[in-house]
């Protein structure tokens, strides 16, 4: 590991200015992800700017919804009583991530900015288009059991690892960003770019832009939401497939729905066809089966990860059934 500087910023504005002014500087929140990159040779920032102690950790409730500070720890948000009652998909996704020790340290901002766990990306001795464009993607012909079944490009078949981001997609959340030129909001749906020629581009953030908060609208759909994560063991494992769903049922029929998949694509993956399959119908066997089928209609798996298609189909069905049983 190369020596690096460390500074505690005094304000969000100062933090953004420090990083924006130095191409080799990076923010650090809880440090549970970026310190691994330093140790593994995936990043070598000359300066780490600590944003974990800026007072950006509030969980605020308003008439319109919830505002989560980017410095809030995963565990604090997961056990917040209002979050648990009004945004169950959010609490469950956070609880399903990492381990208790990590959740006590990890911030929401850092969670959204974590990078793929693709073993070829994480090990610098392998070629990888995401690390060095044009070097190839050994996962395509190698071990790709954990990789994408939807929306992959020729250059990269890695998946995004965040559980939180999948839940936020089902909740129509907005990411609040602060840069040296002011503040802006980015819909979570636009926060992670679609696959392009350059898989190094992973978020809508420009260098030096700080995530300061996340806005989550409240309402009946958020209240009737759920999350299911399928993984290789019962805890402390990334998703093979996860599903976040939020469904609004009025007078016995679905008025609106959001369904997002995790562990299947380079970004949290919204499946509009599955949402459409529910609209105007009771949340019952027929519509749920149609939604589950629609969720995987565009799947294009690799030889070693076809199993994910069946898991995704089943997971969508189970989440919707569970939401239906809760009523
Ligand atoms: C063994 C292990 C298992 C894990 N399992 C899961 C899992 O199952 N599900 C899951 O979702 N996650 C999982 N994680 C990832 C974990 O949730 C992340 O490590 C954590 O959320 C990162 O948060 P942090 O605050 O520690 O980020 P940091 O390590 O501090 O930062 C990570 C990145 O975010 C940037 N950053 C931090 N804060 C901000 C900000 N406010 N604005 C802009 N950029 C910022 C940093 O510059 C860096 O690029 C796992 C991690 C480990 C190590």
Coordinates of C-alpha atoms and ligand atoms in Angstrom, one line a residue:
X1 CA 0.0 0.0 0.0
X2 CA 1.3 3.5 -0.9
X3 CA 1.5 6.1 1.8
X4 CA -1.5 8.5 1.7
X5 CA -2.6 11.7 3.5
X6 CA -5.7 11.9 5.6
X7 CA -7.8 14.9 6.5
X8 CA -11.1 15.4 8.4
X9 CA -13.1 17.9 6.4
X10 CA -14.8 20.7 8.4
X11 CA -17.9 20.9 6.3
X12 CA -19.5 19.2 3.3
X13 CA -18.5 22.2 1.1
X14 CA -14.9 22.0 2.3
X15 CA -14.8 18.2 1.6
X16 CA -16.1 18.7 -1.9
X17 CA -13.6 21.5 -2.6
X18 CA -10.7 19.4 -1.3
X19 CA -11.5 16.4 -3.5
X20 CA -12.5 18.4 -6.5
X21 CA -9.2 20.3 -6.4
X22 CA -7.1 17.1 -6.4
X23 CA -7.5 14.4 -8.9
X24 CA -5.8 11.9 -6.6
X25 CA -8.0 12.6 -3.6
X26 CA -11.0 10.6 -2.5
X27 CA -13.7 10.7 0.1
X28 CA -13.8 8.1 2.9
X29 CA -17.0 7.4 4.9
X30 CA -16.8 4.3 7.0
X31 CA -13.7 3.1 5.2
X32 CA -15.0 -0.5 4.9
X33 CA -14.7 -0.5 1.1
X34 CA -12.1 2.0 0.1
X35 CA -9.5 0.6 2.5
X36 CA -9.8 -2.7 0.8
X37 CA -9.1 -1.1 -2.5
X38 CA -5.9 0.5 -1.1
X39 CA -4.8 -2.9 0.2
X40 CA -5.6 -4.8 -3.0
X41 CA -4.1 -2.2 -5.3
X42 CA -7.4 -1.1 -6.9
X43 CA -6.9 2.5 -5.9
X44 CA -4.0 4.6 -4.6
X45 CA -5.4 8.0 -3.6
X46 CA -2.8 10.4 -2.3
X47 CA -5.3 12.0 0.1
X48 CA -8.4 10.6 1.9
X49 CA -10.9 13.2 2.9
X50 CA -13.0 11.9 5.8
X51 CA -16.7 12.7 5.4
X52 CA -17.9 10.2 8.0
X53 CA -18.0 12.8 10.8
X54 CA -19.6 15.8 9.1
X55 CA -23.0 15.5 10.8
X56 CA -24.5 14.1 7.7
X57 CA -26.0 11.2 9.6
X58 CA -29.6 12.4 10.3
X59 CA -32.7 10.4 9.5
X60 CA -35.4 13.0 9.0
X61 CA -39.1 12.5 8.5
X62 CA -41.3 15.0 6.7
X63 CA -44.8 15.0 5.2
X64 CA -43.3 14.1 1.8
X65 CA -41.1 11.3 3.0
X66 CA -37.7 10.5 4.4
X67 CA -34.4 12.2 4.1
X68 CA -31.4 10.1 4.9
X69 CA -28.0 11.7 5.5
X70 CA -25.3 10.1 3.4
X71 CA -23.2 9.6 6.6
X72 CA -25.9 7.6 8.4
X73 CA -24.7 4.1 9.2
X74 CA -26.4 1.2 7.7
X75 CA -27.3 -0.3 11.1
X76 CA -28.8 2.9 12.4
X77 CA -31.1 3.3 9.4
X78 CA -32.1 -0.4 9.5
X79 CA -33.3 -0.2 13.1
X80 CA -35.0 3.1 12.8
X81 CA -38.7 2.5 13.8
X82 CA -40.1 4.8 11.2
X83 CA -38.1 3.3 8.5
X84 CA -39.1 -0.2 9.5
X85 CA -42.8 0.7 9.6
X86 CA -43.1 2.9 6.5
X87 CA -40.3 1.6 4.3
X88 CA -39.9 -2.1 5.0
X89 CA -38.0 -2.7 1.8
X90 CA -35.3 -0.3 2.9
X91 CA -34.9 -1.8 6.4
X92 CA -34.8 -5.3 5.0
X93 CA -32.3 -4.5 2.3
X94 CA -29.9 -2.8 4.8
X95 CA -30.2 -5.7 7.2
X96 CA -29.4 -8.2 4.5
X97 CA -26.1 -6.4 3.6
X98 CA -22.7 -7.3 4.9
X99 CA -22.3 -8.2 8.6
X100 CA -23.3 -6.4 11.9
X101 CA -19.7 -5.1 12.3
X102 CA -19.6 -3.7 8.8
X103 CA -23.1 -2.2 9.0
X104 CA -22.1 -0.4 12.2
X105 CA -19.3 1.4 10.3
X106 CA -20.5 1.6 6.7
X107 CA -22.3 4.7 5.6
X108 CA -25.2 5.0 3.1
X109 CA -23.1 7.2 0.8
X110 CA -20.2 4.6 0.8
X111 CA -22.7 1.8 0.1
X112 CA -24.0 3.5 -3.0
X113 CA -20.4 4.0 -4.2
X114 CA -19.1 0.5 -3.6
X115 CA -17.6 -1.4 -6.6
X116 CA -18.3 -4.7 -8.1
X117 CA -17.1 -7.9 -6.3
X118 CA -16.1 -9.5 -9.7
X119 CA -13.0 -11.6 -8.7
X120 CA -11.3 -10.6 -12.0
X121 CA -11.8 -6.9 -11.3
X122 CA -10.7 -7.3 -7.7
X123 CA -7.4 -9.1 -8.5
X124 CA -5.1 -6.7 -10.4
X125 CA -3.1 -9.6 -11.9
X126 CA -6.0 -10.4 -14.2
X127 CA -6.9 -8.3 -17.3
X128 CA -10.1 -6.4 -16.8
X129 CA -11.8 -3.9 -19.1
X130 CA -13.2 -2.1 -16.0
X131 CA -9.7 -1.5 -14.6
X132 CA -7.8 -1.1 -17.9
X133 CA -9.9 -0.6 -21.0
X134 CA -9.2 -2.8 -23.9
X135 CA -7.5 -5.6 -21.9
X136 CA -10.5 -8.0 -22.0
X137 CA -13.1 -9.6 -19.8
X138 CA -11.9 -13.0 -18.5
X139 CA -15.2 -13.6 -16.7
X140 CA -17.0 -14.2 -20.0
X141 CA -15.0 -17.5 -20.6
X142 CA -14.0 -18.0 -17.0
X143 CA -15.9 -18.2 -13.7
X144 CA -19.1 -16.2 -14.2
X145 CA -21.5 -17.9 -11.8
X146 CA -22.0 -14.7 -10.0
X147 CA -22.2 -12.4 -13.0
X148 CA -24.9 -10.6 -15.0
X149 CA -27.8 -12.1 -16.8
X150 CA -29.4 -8.8 -17.8
X151 CA -28.1 -5.7 -19.7
X152 CA -24.4 -6.7 -19.8
X153 CA -22.1 -5.2 -22.4
X154 CA -19.5 -7.0 -24.5
X155 CA -16.8 -5.3 -22.4
X156 CA -18.1 -6.2 -18.9
X157 CA -20.4 -8.8 -17.2
X158 CA -19.9 -7.7 -13.6
X159 CA -22.8 -7.0 -11.3
X160 CA -23.5 -4.2 -8.9
X161 CA -23.3 -5.4 -5.3
X162 CA -25.4 -3.0 -3.3
X163 CA -28.6 -4.2 -1.6
X164 CA -29.4 -0.6 -0.6
X165 CA -29.4 0.7 -4.2
X166 CA -31.9 -2.0 -5.2
X167 CA -34.3 -1.0 -2.5
X168 CA -33.9 2.7 -3.3
X169 CA -34.8 2.0 -6.9
X170 CA -38.1 0.4 -5.9
X171 CA -38.8 3.5 -3.8
X172 CA -38.1 6.1 -6.5
X173 CA -35.4 7.7 -4.3
X174 CA -33.3 10.7 -5.2
X175 CA -29.6 11.2 -4.5
X176 CA -28.6 14.7 -3.3
X177 CA -25.2 15.7 -4.5
X178 CA -23.0 18.6 -3.5
X179 CA -20.2 19.8 -5.8
X180 CA -18.1 23.0 -6.0
X181 CA -20.7 24.4 -8.3
X182 CA -23.6 23.8 -6.0
X183 CA -26.2 21.1 -5.3
X184 CA -28.1 18.9 -7.6
X185 CA -30.4 15.9 -7.3
X186 CA -30.1 12.7 -9.3
X187 CA -32.9 10.1 -9.5
X188 CA -31.5 6.8 -8.3
X189 CA -32.6 5.4 -11.7
X190 CA -30.1 7.7 -13.4
X191 CA -27.4 7.4 -10.7
X192 CA -25.9 4.2 -12.3
X193 CA -25.3 4.5 -16.1
X194 CA -26.4 1.9 -18.6
X195 CA -23.7 -0.3 -19.9
X196 CA -21.6 1.5 -22.4
X197 CA -18.3 1.0 -24.1
X198 CA -16.4 2.1 -21.0
X199 CA -17.2 0.0 -17.9
X200 CA -15.1 2.3 -15.8
X201 CA -17.9 4.8 -15.7
X202 CA -20.0 3.5 -12.7
X203 CA -22.0 6.5 -11.4
X204 CA -23.4 9.9 -12.5
X205 CA -21.0 11.6 -10.0
X206 CA -18.2 13.9 -11.2
X207 CA -14.9 13.8 -9.4
X208 CA -15.3 15.8 -6.2
X209 CA -19.1 15.5 -6.0
X210 CA -20.2 14.4 -2.5
X211 CA -23.4 12.5 -1.8
X212 CA -25.0 14.5 1.0
X213 CA -28.3 12.7 1.3
X214 CA -31.0 10.5 -0.1
X215 CA -34.6 11.6 -0.4
X216 CA -37.2 8.8 -0.3
X217 CA -40.9 9.6 -1.0
X218 CA -43.4 8.1 1.4
X219 CA -46.8 6.6 0.6
X220 CA -48.9 3.5 0.4
X221 CA -46.5 1.8 -2.1
X222 CA -43.5 2.3 0.2
X223 CA -45.4 0.9 3.1
X224 CA -46.4 -2.2 1.2
X225 CA -42.9 -3.2 0.1
X226 CA -40.6 -6.1 0.6
X227 CA -37.1 -7.4 -0.1
X228 CA -35.8 -10.8 -0.7
X229 CA -32.1 -11.7 -1.1
X230 CA -31.0 -15.1 -2.3
X231 CA -27.4 -15.9 -1.5
X232 CA -25.1 -18.8 -1.0
X233 CA -25.4 -18.8 2.8
X234 CA -27.8 -17.3 5.3
X235 CA -25.8 -14.2 6.1
X236 CA -22.7 -12.2 5.1
X237 CA -22.8 -13.0 1.4
X238 CA -23.5 -10.9 -1.6
X239 CA -26.8 -11.5 -3.6
X240 CA -27.0 -14.1 -6.2
X241 CA -30.3 -12.4 -6.9
X242 CA -32.3 -10.0 -4.9
X243 CA -35.7 -8.5 -5.4
X244 CA -37.1 -5.2 -4.1
X245 CA -40.8 -4.7 -4.7
X246 CA -43.3 -1.9 -3.7
X247 CA -46.9 -2.4 -4.6
X248 CA -50.0 -0.2 -4.1
X249 CA -53.3 -2.0 -4.0
X250 CA -56.5 0.0 -4.1
X251 CA -59.9 -1.6 -3.9
X252 CA -58.4 -5.0 -4.5
X253 CA -56.4 -4.2 -7.6
X254 CA -52.8 -3.0 -8.1
X255 CA -52.7 0.7 -8.9
X256 CA -48.9 1.1 -9.1
X257 CA -45.8 -1.1 -8.6
X258 CA -42.1 -0.9 -8.6
X259 CA -39.9 -4.0 -9.0
X260 CA -36.1 -4.0 -9.0
X261 CA -33.6 -6.8 -9.2
X262 CA -30.1 -6.9 -7.7
X263 CA -27.2 -9.2 -8.4
X264 CA -28.2 -9.6 -12.0
X265 CA -26.8 -6.6 -13.8
X266 CA -24.2 -3.9 -13.7
X267 CA -26.7 -1.6 -12.1
X268 CA -29.8 -2.1 -10.0
X269 CA -32.3 -3.4 -12.6
X270 CA -35.8 -2.1 -12.8
X271 CA -38.2 -4.5 -14.5
X272 CA -41.0 -2.4 -15.9
X273 CA -42.6 -5.4 -17.8
X274 CA -43.1 -7.1 -14.4
X275 CA -44.6 -4.0 -13.0
X276 CA -47.0 -3.7 -16.0
X277 CA -48.1 -7.3 -15.5
X278 CA -49.6 -6.4 -12.2
X279 CA -51.4 -3.2 -13.0
X280 CA -55.2 -3.2 -12.8
X281 CA -55.2 -6.8 -11.5
X282 CA -55.6 -8.3 -8.0
X283 CA -52.2 -9.3 -6.5
X284 CA -53.0 -13.0 -6.8
X285 CA -51.6 -16.2 -8.4
X286 CA -52.1 -15.3 -12.0
X287 CA -50.7 -11.7 -12.0
X288 CA -47.8 -12.7 -9.7
X289 CA -46.8 -15.6 -12.1
X290 CA -47.0 -13.2 -15.0
X291 CA -44.9 -10.6 -13.3
X292 CA -42.3 -13.3 -12.3
X293 CA -42.1 -14.5 -15.9
X294 CA -41.9 -10.9 -17.3
X295 CA -39.1 -10.1 -14.9
X296 CA -36.7 -12.6 -16.7
X297 CA -38.0 -12.3 -20.2
X298 CA -35.0 -10.3 -21.4
X299 CA -32.4 -12.4 -19.5
X300 CA -29.4 -13.4 -21.5
X301 CA -27.3 -15.6 -19.2
X302 CA -23.9 -17.0 -19.7
X303 CA -23.4 -20.8 -19.7
X304 CA -22.4 -20.8 -16.0
X305 CA -25.1 -18.5 -14.6
X306 CA -28.3 -19.8 -16.2
X307 CA -29.4 -20.9 -12.7
X308 CA -29.9 -17.2 -11.9
X309 CA -32.9 -17.0 -14.2
X310 CA -34.9 -19.5 -12.3
X311 CA -33.9 -18.0 -9.0
X312 CA -34.9 -14.5 -10.2
X313 CA -38.3 -15.8 -11.4
X314 CA -38.9 -17.5 -8.1
X315 CA -37.7 -14.6 -6.0
X316 CA -40.0 -12.2 -7.7
X317 CA -42.9 -14.5 -7.1
X318 CA -42.0 -15.0 -3.4
X319 CA -41.7 -11.3 -2.7
X320 CA -45.0 -10.5 -4.3
X321 CA -46.7 -13.4 -2.5
X322 CA -45.3 -12.2 0.8
X323 CA -46.5 -8.6 0.1
X324 CA -49.9 -10.0 -0.8
X325 CA -50.2 -12.0 2.5
X326 CA -49.3 -8.9 4.5
X327 CA -52.2 -7.1 2.7
Ligands
LIG1 C1 -16.9 -8.6 3.5 C2 -17.9 -7.6 2.9 C3 -19.2 -8.0 2.7 C4 -20.1 -7.1 2.2 N1 -21.4 -7.5 1.9 C5 -22.3 -6.6 1.4 C6 -23.6 -7.0 1.1 O1 -24.0 -8.1 1.2 N2 -24.5 -6.0 0.6 C7 -24.1 -4.7 0.4 O2 -24.9 -3.9 0.0 N3 -22.8 -4.3 0.7 C8 -22.0 -5.2 1.2 N4 -20.7 -4.8 1.5 C9 -20.3 -3.5 1.2 C10 -20.5 -2.6 2.3 O3 -21.8 -2.3 2.5 C11 -19.6 -1.3 1.9 O4 -18.3 -1.7 2.2 C12 -20.0 -0.1 2.7 O5 -21.4 0.2 2.5 C13 -19.2 1.1 2.2 O6 -19.5 2.1 3.0 P1 -18.3 3.0 3.7 O7 -18.9 4.1 4.3 O8 -17.5 2.1 4.5 O9 -17.6 3.4 2.3 P2 -16.1 3.8 2.1 O10 -15.2 2.6 2.1 O11 -15.7 4.9 3.1 O12 -16.1 4.5 0.7 C14 -16.5 3.7 -0.4 C15 -16.5 4.6 -1.7 O13 -17.5 5.5 -1.5 C16 -17.0 6.8 -1.7 N5 -17.7 7.7 -0.7 C17 -17.9 7.5 0.6 N6 -18.8 8.4 1.1 C18 -19.2 9.2 0.0 C19 -20.0 10.3 -0.1 N7 -20.8 10.8 0.9 N8 -20.1 10.8 -1.3 C20 -19.4 10.4 -2.4 N9 -18.6 9.3 -2.3 C21 -18.5 8.7 -1.1 C22 -15.5 6.7 -1.3 O14 -14.7 7.7 -1.9 C23 -15.2 5.3 -1.9 O15 -15.1 5.5 -3.3 C24 -19.7 -5.7 2.0 C25 -18.5 -5.3 2.3 C26 -17.5 -6.2 2.8 C27 -16.1 -5.7 3.1

